[in-house]
Short mmCIF file of C-alpha atoms in Angstrom, two decimals:
data_model
loop_
_atom_site.label_atom_id
_atom_site.label_comp_id
_atom_site.label_asym_id
_atom_site.label_seq_id
_atom_site.Cartn_x
_atom_site.Cartn_y
_atom_site.Cartn_z
CA UNK A 57 22.19 1.05 12.15
CA UNK A 58 21.85 3.87 9.65
CA UNK A 59 24.15 6.89 9.80
CA UNK A 60 25.01 9.98 7.79
CA UNK A 61 28.62 11.11 8.18
CA UNK A 62 29.01 14.56 9.76
CA UNK A 63 30.98 17.21 7.87
CA UNK A 64 32.65 20.46 8.77
CA UNK A 65 30.94 23.77 7.89
CA UNK A 66 33.06 26.88 8.12
CA UNK A 67 35.70 25.03 10.13
CA UNK A 68 33.28 23.97 12.89
CA UNK A 69 32.02 20.46 13.47
CA UNK A 70 28.23 20.57 13.88
CA UNK A 71 26.71 18.80 16.86
CA UNK A 72 25.42 15.36 15.97
CA UNK A 73 21.79 14.51 16.72
CA UNK A 74 20.70 10.95 17.44
CA UNK A 75 17.27 9.51 16.52
CA UNK A 76 16.42 6.08 17.87
CA UNK A 77 14.17 3.86 15.78
CA UNK A 78 12.40 1.18 17.81
CA UNK A 79 12.30 -1.53 15.13
CA UNK A 80 13.62 -1.96 11.61
CA UNK A 81 10.18 -1.22 10.10
CA UNK A 82 9.13 1.61 12.45
CA UNK A 83 7.78 4.41 10.27
CA UNK A 84 6.28 6.37 13.18
CA UNK A 85 9.64 6.70 14.98
CA UNK A 86 11.20 8.00 11.79
CA UNK A 87 8.37 10.47 11.14
CA UNK A 88 8.37 11.82 14.72
CA UNK A 89 12.15 12.23 14.62
CA UNK A 90 12.02 13.94 11.22
CA UNK A 91 9.38 16.40 12.46
CA UNK A 92 11.49 17.38 15.47
CA UNK A 93 14.60 17.77 13.36
CA UNK A 94 12.86 19.88 10.72
CA UNK A 95 11.45 22.13 13.43
CA UNK A 96 15.01 22.87 14.54
CA UNK A 97 16.34 23.15 10.99
CA UNK A 98 18.83 20.31 11.53
CA UNK A 99 20.61 19.39 8.34
CA UNK A 100 20.70 15.72 7.18
CA UNK A 101 24.46 15.37 7.64
CA UNK A 102 24.08 16.22 11.34
CA UNK A 103 21.76 13.27 12.09
CA UNK A 104 22.48 9.71 13.21
CA UNK A 105 19.60 7.23 12.76
CA UNK A 106 19.93 4.16 14.96
CA UNK A 107 17.67 1.11 14.95
CA UNK A 108 17.43 -0.29 18.47
CA UNK A 109 16.79 -3.89 17.43
CA UNK A 110 19.82 -4.04 15.09
CA UNK A 111 21.97 -5.23 18.03
CA UNK A 112 24.81 -3.02 16.85
CA UNK A 113 27.37 -1.46 19.23
CA UNK A 114 26.77 2.12 20.33
CA UNK A 115 29.14 4.20 18.17
CA UNK A 116 27.83 7.71 18.78
CA UNK A 117 27.68 7.99 22.55
CA UNK A 118 28.23 11.75 22.40
CA UNK A 119 25.38 12.42 19.97
CA UNK A 120 22.51 14.44 21.42
CA UNK A 121 19.23 12.46 21.44
CA UNK A 122 16.26 13.90 19.59
CA UNK A 123 12.95 13.59 21.45
CA UNK A 124 10.70 11.26 19.44
CA UNK A 125 7.46 13.04 20.38
CA UNK A 126 5.77 15.05 17.59
CA UNK A 127 6.26 18.82 17.74
CA UNK A 128 3.56 21.46 17.39
CA UNK A 129 4.91 22.82 14.12
CA UNK A 130 3.46 21.11 11.05
CA UNK A 131 5.19 20.55 7.76
CA UNK A 132 3.60 20.11 4.38
CA UNK A 133 4.81 17.20 2.26
CA UNK A 134 3.20 15.61 -0.78
CA UNK A 135 1.00 12.59 -0.12
CA UNK A 136 3.17 10.71 -2.61
CA UNK A 137 6.15 11.20 -0.30
CA UNK A 138 4.33 9.65 2.68
CA UNK A 139 3.40 6.65 0.56
CA UNK A 140 6.99 6.36 -0.65
CA UNK A 141 8.42 6.70 2.86
CA UNK A 142 6.15 4.04 4.34
CA UNK A 143 7.48 1.59 1.76
CA UNK A 144 11.14 2.64 1.89
CA UNK A 145 11.21 2.23 5.69
CA UNK A 146 10.59 -1.49 5.09
CA UNK A 147 13.60 -1.83 2.81
CA UNK A 148 16.65 -3.78 3.90
CA UNK A 149 18.93 -0.83 3.15
CA UNK A 150 21.21 0.60 5.87
CA UNK A 151 20.85 4.26 4.84
CA UNK A 152 17.08 4.30 4.24
CA UNK A 153 16.24 6.53 7.23
CA UNK A 154 18.95 9.09 6.49
CA UNK A 155 18.10 9.10 2.78
CA UNK A 156 14.42 9.72 3.55
CA UNK A 157 15.29 12.60 5.83
CA UNK A 158 17.60 14.07 3.21
CA UNK A 159 14.73 13.96 0.73
CA UNK A 160 12.12 15.48 3.04
CA UNK A 161 14.63 18.19 4.02
CA UNK A 162 15.03 19.15 0.38
CA UNK A 163 11.27 18.99 -0.20
CA UNK A 164 10.80 21.99 2.12
CA UNK A 165 12.41 24.22 -0.53
CA UNK A 166 11.68 22.06 -3.61
CA UNK A 167 8.08 20.75 -3.26
CA UNK A 168 8.10 19.39 -6.82
CA UNK A 169 11.26 17.34 -6.34
CA UNK A 170 9.47 13.97 -6.37
CA UNK A 171 8.51 14.54 -9.99
CA UNK A 172 12.16 14.85 -11.02
CA UNK A 173 13.11 11.32 -12.09
CA UNK A 174 16.61 12.52 -12.97
CA UNK A 175 17.40 13.21 -9.32
CA UNK A 176 19.66 10.38 -8.03
CA UNK A 177 18.11 10.30 -4.54
CA UNK A 178 14.56 10.19 -5.88
CA UNK A 179 15.51 7.35 -8.26
CA UNK A 180 17.26 5.46 -5.45
CA UNK A 181 14.26 5.63 -3.08
CA UNK A 182 11.77 4.80 -5.83
CA UNK A 183 13.84 1.71 -6.61
CA UNK A 184 13.85 0.66 -2.95
CA UNK A 185 10.07 1.09 -2.76
CA UNK A 186 9.63 -1.02 -5.89
CA UNK A 187 11.75 -3.79 -4.40
CA UNK A 188 9.67 -3.73 -1.21
CA UNK A 189 6.42 -3.95 -3.17
CA UNK A 190 7.81 -6.88 -5.13
CA UNK A 191 8.84 -8.63 -1.92
CA UNK A 192 5.37 -8.13 -0.44
CA UNK A 193 3.83 -9.63 -3.57
CA UNK A 194 6.23 -12.60 -3.52
CA UNK A 195 5.33 -13.37 0.08
CA UNK A 196 1.61 -13.36 -0.71
CA UNK A 197 2.14 -15.51 -3.78
CA UNK A 198 4.69 -18.03 -2.57
CA UNK A 199 4.05 -18.54 1.16
CA UNK A 200 2.75 -22.07 1.77
CA UNK A 201 0.98 -23.08 4.97
CA UNK A 202 1.26 -26.60 6.37
CA UNK A 203 -0.92 -28.23 9.00
CA UNK A 204 0.43 -28.93 12.49
CA UNK A 205 -1.25 -30.24 15.63
CA UNK A 206 -1.12 -27.43 18.18
CA UNK A 207 -2.26 -29.05 21.41
CA UNK A 208 -5.22 -30.81 19.87
CA UNK A 209 -6.22 -27.95 17.56
CA UNK A 210 -5.21 -27.31 13.97
CA UNK A 211 -2.67 -24.59 13.22
CA UNK A 212 -1.31 -23.67 9.81
CA UNK A 213 2.39 -22.78 9.79
CA UNK A 214 4.25 -21.11 6.94
CA UNK A 215 7.95 -20.34 6.46
CA UNK A 216 9.23 -17.44 4.36
CA UNK A 217 12.55 -15.65 3.92
CA UNK A 218 11.78 -12.08 2.85
CA UNK A 219 14.44 -9.79 1.45
CA UNK A 220 13.02 -6.81 3.35
CA UNK A 221 11.32 -6.01 6.66
CA UNK A 222 7.80 -6.69 5.36
CA UNK A 223 6.24 -9.18 7.78
CA UNK A 224 4.37 -6.74 10.03
CA UNK A 225 3.22 -4.68 7.05
CA UNK A 226 1.98 -7.83 5.28
CA UNK A 227 0.28 -9.41 8.30
CA UNK A 228 -3.08 -7.67 7.76
CA UNK A 229 -3.38 -9.23 4.31
CA UNK A 230 -3.14 -12.73 5.81
CA UNK A 231 -5.53 -11.83 8.65
CA UNK A 232 -8.14 -10.72 6.12
CA UNK A 233 -7.50 -13.71 3.85
CA UNK A 234 -7.45 -16.38 6.58
CA UNK A 235 -9.48 -14.82 9.38
CA UNK A 236 -11.02 -18.13 10.44
CA UNK A 237 -7.76 -20.08 10.54
CA UNK A 238 -5.20 -20.24 13.31
CA UNK A 239 -1.87 -19.63 11.64
CA UNK A 240 1.76 -18.68 12.16
CA UNK A 241 4.23 -17.12 9.73
CA UNK A 242 7.88 -17.77 10.58
CA UNK A 243 10.76 -15.71 9.20
CA UNK A 244 14.40 -15.40 10.27
CA UNK A 245 13.76 -11.93 11.71
CA UNK A 246 10.35 -12.24 13.32
CA UNK A 247 7.36 -14.55 13.74
CA UNK A 248 3.68 -13.58 13.74
CA UNK A 249 0.85 -15.70 15.12
CA UNK A 250 -2.91 -15.32 14.56
CA UNK A 251 -5.30 -17.01 17.00
CA UNK A 252 -8.55 -15.93 15.35
CA UNK A 253 -8.89 -12.81 17.49
CA UNK A 254 -5.54 -11.05 17.60
CA UNK A 255 -1.95 -11.00 16.34
CA UNK A 256 1.00 -11.89 18.53
CA UNK A 257 4.68 -11.51 17.74
CA UNK A 258 7.52 -13.87 18.51
CA UNK A 259 11.22 -14.11 17.82
CA UNK A 260 12.72 -15.14 14.50
CA UNK A 261 12.87 -18.79 13.53
CA UNK A 262 14.77 -21.17 11.30
CA UNK A 263 13.59 -23.38 8.45
CA UNK A 264 13.85 -26.37 10.79
CA UNK A 265 11.12 -24.84 13.01
CA UNK A 266 8.57 -25.15 10.18
CA UNK A 267 6.86 -28.44 9.21
CA UNK A 268 8.14 -30.25 6.14
CA UNK A 269 4.84 -31.41 4.62
CA UNK A 270 1.28 -32.40 5.41
CA UNK A 271 -1.51 -34.59 3.89
CA UNK A 272 -2.91 -31.75 1.77
CA UNK A 273 0.26 -31.52 -0.30
CA UNK A 274 -0.38 -34.80 -2.15
CA UNK A 275 -3.75 -33.44 -3.31
CA UNK A 276 -2.19 -30.10 -4.23
CA UNK A 277 0.51 -31.78 -6.32
CA UNK A 278 -2.10 -33.85 -8.16
CA UNK A 279 -4.08 -30.70 -8.86
CA UNK A 280 -1.03 -28.73 -9.98
CA UNK A 281 0.12 -31.46 -12.35
CA UNK A 282 -3.37 -31.67 -13.85
CA UNK A 283 -3.56 -27.94 -14.69
CA UNK A 284 0.05 -27.62 -15.89
CA UNK A 285 -0.27 -26.46 -19.49
CA UNK A 286 2.90 -27.16 -21.51
CA UNK A 287 1.57 -25.16 -24.45
CA UNK A 288 1.78 -21.99 -22.36
CA UNK A 289 5.09 -22.59 -20.58
CA UNK A 290 7.62 -19.77 -20.90
CA UNK A 291 10.52 -20.80 -18.73
CA UNK A 292 12.26 -17.41 -18.62
CA UNK A 293 9.05 -15.62 -17.65
CA UNK A 294 8.26 -18.28 -15.05
CA UNK A 295 11.68 -17.94 -13.43
CA UNK A 296 11.37 -14.16 -13.42
CA UNK A 297 8.04 -14.28 -11.60
CA UNK A 298 8.87 -17.34 -9.46
CA UNK A 299 12.63 -17.36 -8.80
CA UNK A 300 14.22 -20.65 -7.80
CA UNK A 301 15.00 -19.33 -4.31
CA UNK A 302 11.29 -19.71 -3.44
CA UNK A 303 10.97 -23.25 -4.78
CA UNK A 304 12.17 -25.00 -1.64
CA UNK A 305 9.08 -23.78 0.26
CA UNK A 306 6.55 -24.75 -2.43
CA UNK A 307 5.57 -28.42 -2.76
CA UNK A 308 4.43 -28.15 -6.37
CA UNK A 309 7.83 -26.92 -7.58
CA UNK A 310 9.30 -30.41 -7.06
CA UNK A 311 7.16 -31.42 -10.07
CA UNK A 312 8.34 -28.63 -12.38
CA UNK A 313 11.57 -30.20 -13.75
CA UNK A 314 9.74 -33.40 -14.75
CA UNK A 315 6.79 -31.46 -16.16
CA UNK A 316 9.09 -29.23 -18.19
CA UNK A 317 11.09 -32.21 -19.43
CA UNK A 318 7.90 -33.81 -20.74
CA UNK A 319 6.36 -30.56 -21.95
CA UNK A 320 7.03 -31.13 -25.66
CA UNK A 321 5.51 -34.60 -25.64
CA UNK A 322 2.52 -33.38 -23.63
CA UNK A 323 2.02 -30.41 -25.96
CA UNK A 324 1.97 -32.74 -28.97
CA UNK A 325 -0.63 -34.87 -27.21
CA UNK A 326 -2.73 -31.82 -26.36
CA UNK A 327 -2.78 -30.72 -29.98
CA UNK A 328 -3.85 -34.20 -31.09
CA UNK A 329 -6.63 -34.20 -28.50
CA UNK A 330 -7.71 -30.57 -29.04
CA UNK A 331 -11.24 -31.50 -30.07
CA UNK A 332 -11.66 -34.39 -27.70
CA UNK A 333 -13.05 -34.21 -24.18
CA UNK A 334 -10.33 -33.78 -21.53
CA UNK A 335 -8.43 -36.81 -20.30
CA UNK A 336 -8.92 -38.21 -16.84
CA UNK A 337 -6.35 -35.87 -15.23
CA UNK A 338 -8.87 -33.17 -14.33
CA UNK A 339 -11.49 -35.70 -13.24
CA UNK A 340 -8.94 -37.51 -11.09
CA UNK A 341 -7.76 -34.26 -9.50
CA UNK A 342 -11.37 -33.21 -8.91
CA UNK A 343 -12.11 -36.49 -7.12
CA UNK A 344 -8.97 -36.10 -5.00
CA UNK A 345 -9.97 -32.54 -4.18
CA UNK A 346 -13.44 -33.68 -3.12
CA UNK A 347 -11.96 -36.36 -0.88
CA UNK A 348 -9.66 -33.85 0.77
CA UNK A 349 -12.56 -31.44 1.27
CA UNK A 350 -14.23 -34.03 3.49
CA UNK A 351 -11.60 -33.19 6.10
CA UNK A 352 -11.92 -29.42 5.76
CA UNK A 353 -11.74 -27.44 9.00
CA UNK A 354 -11.07 -24.00 7.56
CA UNK A 355 -14.01 -22.52 9.48
CA UNK A 356 -16.18 -23.58 12.46
CA UNK A 357 -19.06 -24.76 10.23
CA UNK A 358 -17.48 -28.21 9.88
CA UNK A 359 -18.20 -29.03 13.53
CA UNK A 360 -22.04 -29.25 13.59
CA UNK A 361 -22.48 -30.26 9.93
CA UNK A 362 -22.82 -33.91 8.91
CA UNK A 363 -20.04 -33.51 6.37
CA UNK A 364 -18.70 -31.54 3.43
CA UNK A 365 -21.04 -31.31 0.46
CA UNK A 366 -18.68 -31.01 -2.49
CA UNK A 367 -19.60 -30.20 -6.07
CA UNK A 368 -20.88 -32.79 -8.56
CA UNK A 369 -20.78 -33.00 -12.31
CA UNK A 370 -18.46 -33.74 -15.24
CA UNK A 371 -14.95 -32.33 -15.10
CA UNK A 372 -15.37 -30.88 -18.61
CA UNK A 373 -18.69 -29.12 -17.94
CA UNK A 374 -19.09 -25.90 -19.92
CA UNK A 375 -21.65 -24.55 -17.46
CA UNK A 376 -21.18 -24.38 -13.67
CA UNK A 377 -23.96 -23.49 -11.23
CA UNK A 378 -22.92 -22.16 -7.82
CA UNK A 379 -25.39 -21.95 -4.97
CA UNK A 380 -25.11 -20.53 -1.47
CA UNK A 381 -24.64 -23.56 0.78
CA UNK A 382 -26.12 -27.06 1.23
CA UNK A 383 -29.45 -27.29 3.00
CA UNK A 384 -30.72 -29.81 5.52
CA UNK A 385 -31.34 -32.58 2.98
CA UNK A 386 -28.12 -31.91 1.09
CA UNK A 387 -26.19 -32.15 4.36
CA UNK A 388 -27.72 -35.55 5.06
CA UNK A 389 -27.33 -36.87 1.50
CA UNK A 390 -23.88 -35.36 0.91
CA UNK A 391 -24.92 -34.09 -2.54
CA UNK A 392 -25.79 -30.59 -3.77
CA UNK A 393 -29.32 -29.51 -4.77
CA UNK A 394 -31.36 -32.53 -3.72
CA UNK A 395 -33.82 -30.74 -1.39
CA UNK A 396 -36.84 -28.55 -2.22
CA UNK A 397 -34.68 -25.83 -3.82
CA UNK A 398 -32.93 -28.51 -5.86
CA UNK A 399 -36.25 -29.83 -7.11
CA UNK A 400 -37.25 -26.31 -8.14
CA UNK A 401 -33.91 -25.98 -9.94
CA UNK A 402 -34.42 -29.31 -11.74
CA UNK A 403 -37.79 -28.14 -13.02
CA UNK A 404 -36.33 -24.83 -14.24
CA UNK A 405 -33.41 -26.58 -15.95
CA UNK A 406 -35.82 -28.76 -17.91
CA UNK A 407 -37.85 -25.71 -18.96
CA UNK A 408 -34.61 -23.94 -19.97
CA UNK A 409 -33.56 -26.93 -22.11
CA UNK A 410 -30.54 -27.80 -19.98
CA UNK A 411 -29.42 -31.29 -18.99
CA UNK A 412 -28.40 -31.40 -15.33
CA UNK A 413 -26.10 -34.34 -16.02
CA UNK A 414 -23.95 -32.09 -18.23
CA UNK A 415 -23.62 -29.32 -15.61
CA UNK A 416 -21.29 -28.94 -12.66
CA UNK A 417 -23.24 -28.00 -9.52
CA UNK A 418 -21.61 -26.76 -6.34
CA UNK A 419 -21.96 -24.22 -3.53
CA UNK A 420 -19.97 -21.24 -2.35
CA UNK A 421 -19.96 -22.72 1.18
CA UNK A 422 -19.54 -26.48 1.51
CA UNK A 423 -21.00 -27.02 5.00
CA UNK A 424 -24.60 -26.54 6.15
CA UNK A 425 -24.96 -23.57 8.51
CA UNK A 426 -28.06 -23.82 10.65
CA UNK A 427 -29.77 -22.85 13.88
CA UNK A 428 -31.32 -25.73 15.83
CA UNK A 429 -35.03 -25.37 16.64
CA UNK A 430 -36.02 -28.46 18.55
CA UNK A 431 -35.57 -31.35 16.11
CA UNK A 432 -35.42 -29.00 13.13
CA UNK A 433 -32.35 -27.32 11.65
CA UNK A 434 -33.17 -23.91 10.22
CA UNK A 435 -31.02 -22.40 7.49
CA UNK A 436 -28.69 -19.56 8.57
CA UNK A 437 -26.90 -17.31 6.12
CA UNK A 438 -23.10 -17.75 6.03
CA UNK A 439 -21.09 -14.71 7.00
CA UNK A 440 -18.26 -13.06 5.08
CA UNK A 441 -15.54 -14.96 6.93
CA UNK A 442 -17.16 -18.31 6.22
CA UNK A 443 -17.60 -17.44 2.55
CA UNK A 444 -13.96 -16.40 2.30
CA UNK A 445 -12.71 -19.49 4.13
CA UNK A 446 -14.52 -21.75 1.66
CA UNK A 447 -13.59 -19.72 -1.39
CA UNK A 448 -10.36 -21.70 -1.80
CA UNK A 449 -12.32 -24.87 -2.60
CA UNK A 450 -14.51 -23.09 -5.15
CA UNK A 451 -11.44 -21.56 -6.79
CA UNK A 452 -9.93 -25.03 -7.22
CA UNK A 453 -13.17 -26.38 -8.70
CA UNK A 454 -13.18 -23.54 -11.21
CA UNK A 455 -9.56 -24.13 -12.17
CA UNK A 456 -10.13 -27.84 -12.75
CA UNK A 457 -13.51 -27.72 -14.49
CA UNK A 458 -12.72 -24.57 -16.53
CA UNK A 459 -16.36 -23.69 -17.31
CA UNK A 460 -17.07 -21.07 -19.93
CA UNK A 461 -20.06 -19.77 -18.02
CA UNK A 462 -20.75 -19.74 -14.27
CA UNK A 463 -24.21 -19.00 -12.91
CA UNK A 464 -24.26 -17.55 -9.41
CA UNK A 465 -27.49 -18.58 -7.73
CA UNK A 466 -28.02 -15.83 -5.20
CA UNK A 467 -26.03 -13.05 -3.53
CA UNK A 468 -23.77 -15.33 -1.48
CA UNK A 469 -22.52 -17.15 -4.57
CA UNK A 470 -22.05 -13.84 -6.38
CA UNK A 471 -20.04 -12.44 -3.48
CA UNK A 472 -17.76 -15.47 -3.41
CA UNK A 473 -17.11 -15.34 -7.16
CA UNK A 474 -16.69 -11.56 -7.43
CA UNK A 475 -14.87 -11.08 -4.14
CA UNK A 476 -17.23 -8.31 -3.06
CA UNK A 477 -20.85 -7.96 -1.92
CA UNK A 478 -23.40 -7.22 -4.66
CA UNK A 479 -27.18 -7.09 -4.93
CA UNK A 480 -29.08 -9.29 -7.33
CA UNK A 481 -30.93 -6.28 -8.75
CA UNK A 482 -27.61 -4.59 -9.49
CA UNK A 483 -26.03 -7.33 -11.61
CA UNK A 484 -28.74 -9.81 -12.57
CA UNK A 485 -28.59 -11.16 -16.09
CA UNK A 486 -25.31 -9.47 -17.02
CA UNK A 487 -22.43 -11.46 -18.51
CA UNK A 488 -19.56 -10.42 -16.23
CA UNK A 489 -16.05 -11.51 -17.30
CA UNK A 490 -14.22 -13.34 -14.50
CA UNK A 491 -11.05 -14.24 -16.37
CA UNK A 492 -9.96 -15.18 -19.88
CA UNK A 493 -11.75 -18.53 -19.53
CA UNK A 494 -15.06 -17.81 -17.76
CA UNK A 495 -17.90 -15.32 -17.54
CA UNK A 496 -20.42 -14.94 -14.73
CA UNK A 497 -24.19 -14.55 -14.84
CA UNK A 498 -25.97 -13.72 -11.58
CA UNK A 499 -29.56 -14.72 -10.86
CA UNK A 500 -31.73 -15.65 -7.89
CA UNK A 501 -31.39 -18.77 -5.78
CA UNK A 502 -34.24 -21.22 -6.47
CA UNK A 503 -35.16 -21.15 -2.75
CA UNK A 504 -36.30 -17.55 -3.31
CA UNK A 505 -39.14 -18.87 -5.45
CA UNK A 506 -40.28 -21.15 -2.63
CA UNK A 507 -40.69 -18.19 -0.28
CA UNK A 508 -42.89 -16.00 -2.49
CA UNK A 509 -46.40 -15.74 -0.99
CA UNK A 510 -48.12 -14.33 -4.10
CA UNK A 511 -48.75 -17.07 -6.73
CA UNK A 512 -48.81 -14.54 -9.57
CA UNK A 513 -45.46 -13.11 -8.52
CA UNK A 514 -44.06 -16.64 -8.16
CA UNK A 515 -45.04 -17.43 -11.76
CA UNK A 516 -43.41 -14.23 -13.04
CA UNK A 517 -40.21 -14.75 -11.09
CA UNK A 518 -40.00 -18.39 -12.13
CA UNK A 519 -40.19 -17.31 -15.78
CA UNK A 520 -37.38 -14.81 -15.26
CA UNK A 521 -35.29 -17.50 -13.57
CA UNK A 522 -35.80 -19.89 -16.50
CA UNK A 523 -34.84 -17.09 -18.91
CA UNK A 524 -31.60 -16.49 -16.99
CA UNK A 525 -30.70 -20.19 -17.13
CA UNK A 526 -31.58 -20.36 -20.82
CA UNK A 527 -29.39 -17.33 -21.53
CA UNK A 528 -26.46 -18.99 -19.76
CA UNK A 529 -27.03 -22.21 -21.67
CA UNK A 530 -27.23 -20.42 -25.01
CA UNK A 531 -23.87 -18.78 -24.27
CA UNK A 532 -22.02 -22.09 -24.00
CA UNK A 533 -24.09 -24.25 -26.38
CA UNK A 534 -21.93 -23.73 -29.52
CA UNK A 535 -18.72 -24.30 -27.55
CA UNK A 536 -20.14 -27.40 -25.90
CA UNK A 537 -20.89 -28.84 -29.31
CA UNK A 538 -17.33 -28.19 -30.50
CA UNK A 539 -15.80 -29.63 -27.36
CA UNK A 540 -17.56 -32.93 -27.72
CA UNK A 541 -17.01 -33.55 -31.43
#
């Protein structure tokens, strides 16, 4: 419950007005109530704000209810205030609704008030909004899903204890990120469940309602240990960004004390090996990741496909090539780029002066998507959801291999790596920074060359393709030499 204490004005006690808020995060109820109150000129100290799902006793039985429906009169408020209010409503602060109304009441006569950072109420609400944004970020960063058997189908269940009322507001992020998974997020206040088509709400849960671990966690711990870089560890900064209160829900954090304890010895070893090819940690983690990928069911493509076609190549490859998806022959062989498009790629690599054995080859989507035509299986383009579902595997390959240059073969690969749709014409041949480690060069998929009907055009396009590969190889050639001294 949120309440502002009434006060006497001129010896009279003003009539209290009661606004009911349906749920703790209900912005619309607050806005409709505020509109009605402003239309009547009701002062903030005359208003009681009560959240119906707080399960608090009714203390203001004599207060006059305010109709929640919007009124005809419109009020002008800065867009920045609406953004602020939508965040503050999510805060776990008992006076948030009354404070917001006090601010919007003052904004009617002081439209520039939000710009006054010396105003105590403005500072207070800005601080609440910042805490809410931080809590939303922490949930996205530290929530861990675990597999459970839900009546013969796979469901991913995650447990999180937010500081604020952020679950509903954050649900759309997880729907967009994991649209092809069936998942549940459990919190003490509320639970949300996604079945692939719609969201459903349930009551709050306890930590005991969430699974403890699953088979994927062993692979994840191996991967995490392999990428842990003691030379870059800053314990204070790590604890600031990843407070210990979140550790109990994250399997990799059980490794942190041991990894920190051995950090100095590992850093000394890294310095001694600085010019030597990486040790077997990355290769071992990559093999474990590939084995786990064989059981992937993140999207429906795993059902008709023969199996997962994971990437191949050395774990210290400087150059990574990413295609769209395996084709018919790749699906049967379980290896990338072994069909007609792979043969075209092999020819182009030779002409570009690149050794396939020194490259890491993979695909944005790891399962073959096809349409059956009699005994034939015709290639079908993966959709955005399938690309996003498989992006996790590609991200892990990138983190383990750490290539300096990645070549996206086609628009699907480019979309997966950039996180947005692009056209080949728009970005072809450019060196696009992806992070501090890698850059991206986009070119055509070799299957494009197989579909060109005009021989003259095919020759021209093949030459351009070889030039793109050569440019990528020239970018990493000096570094590759240094790495293998």
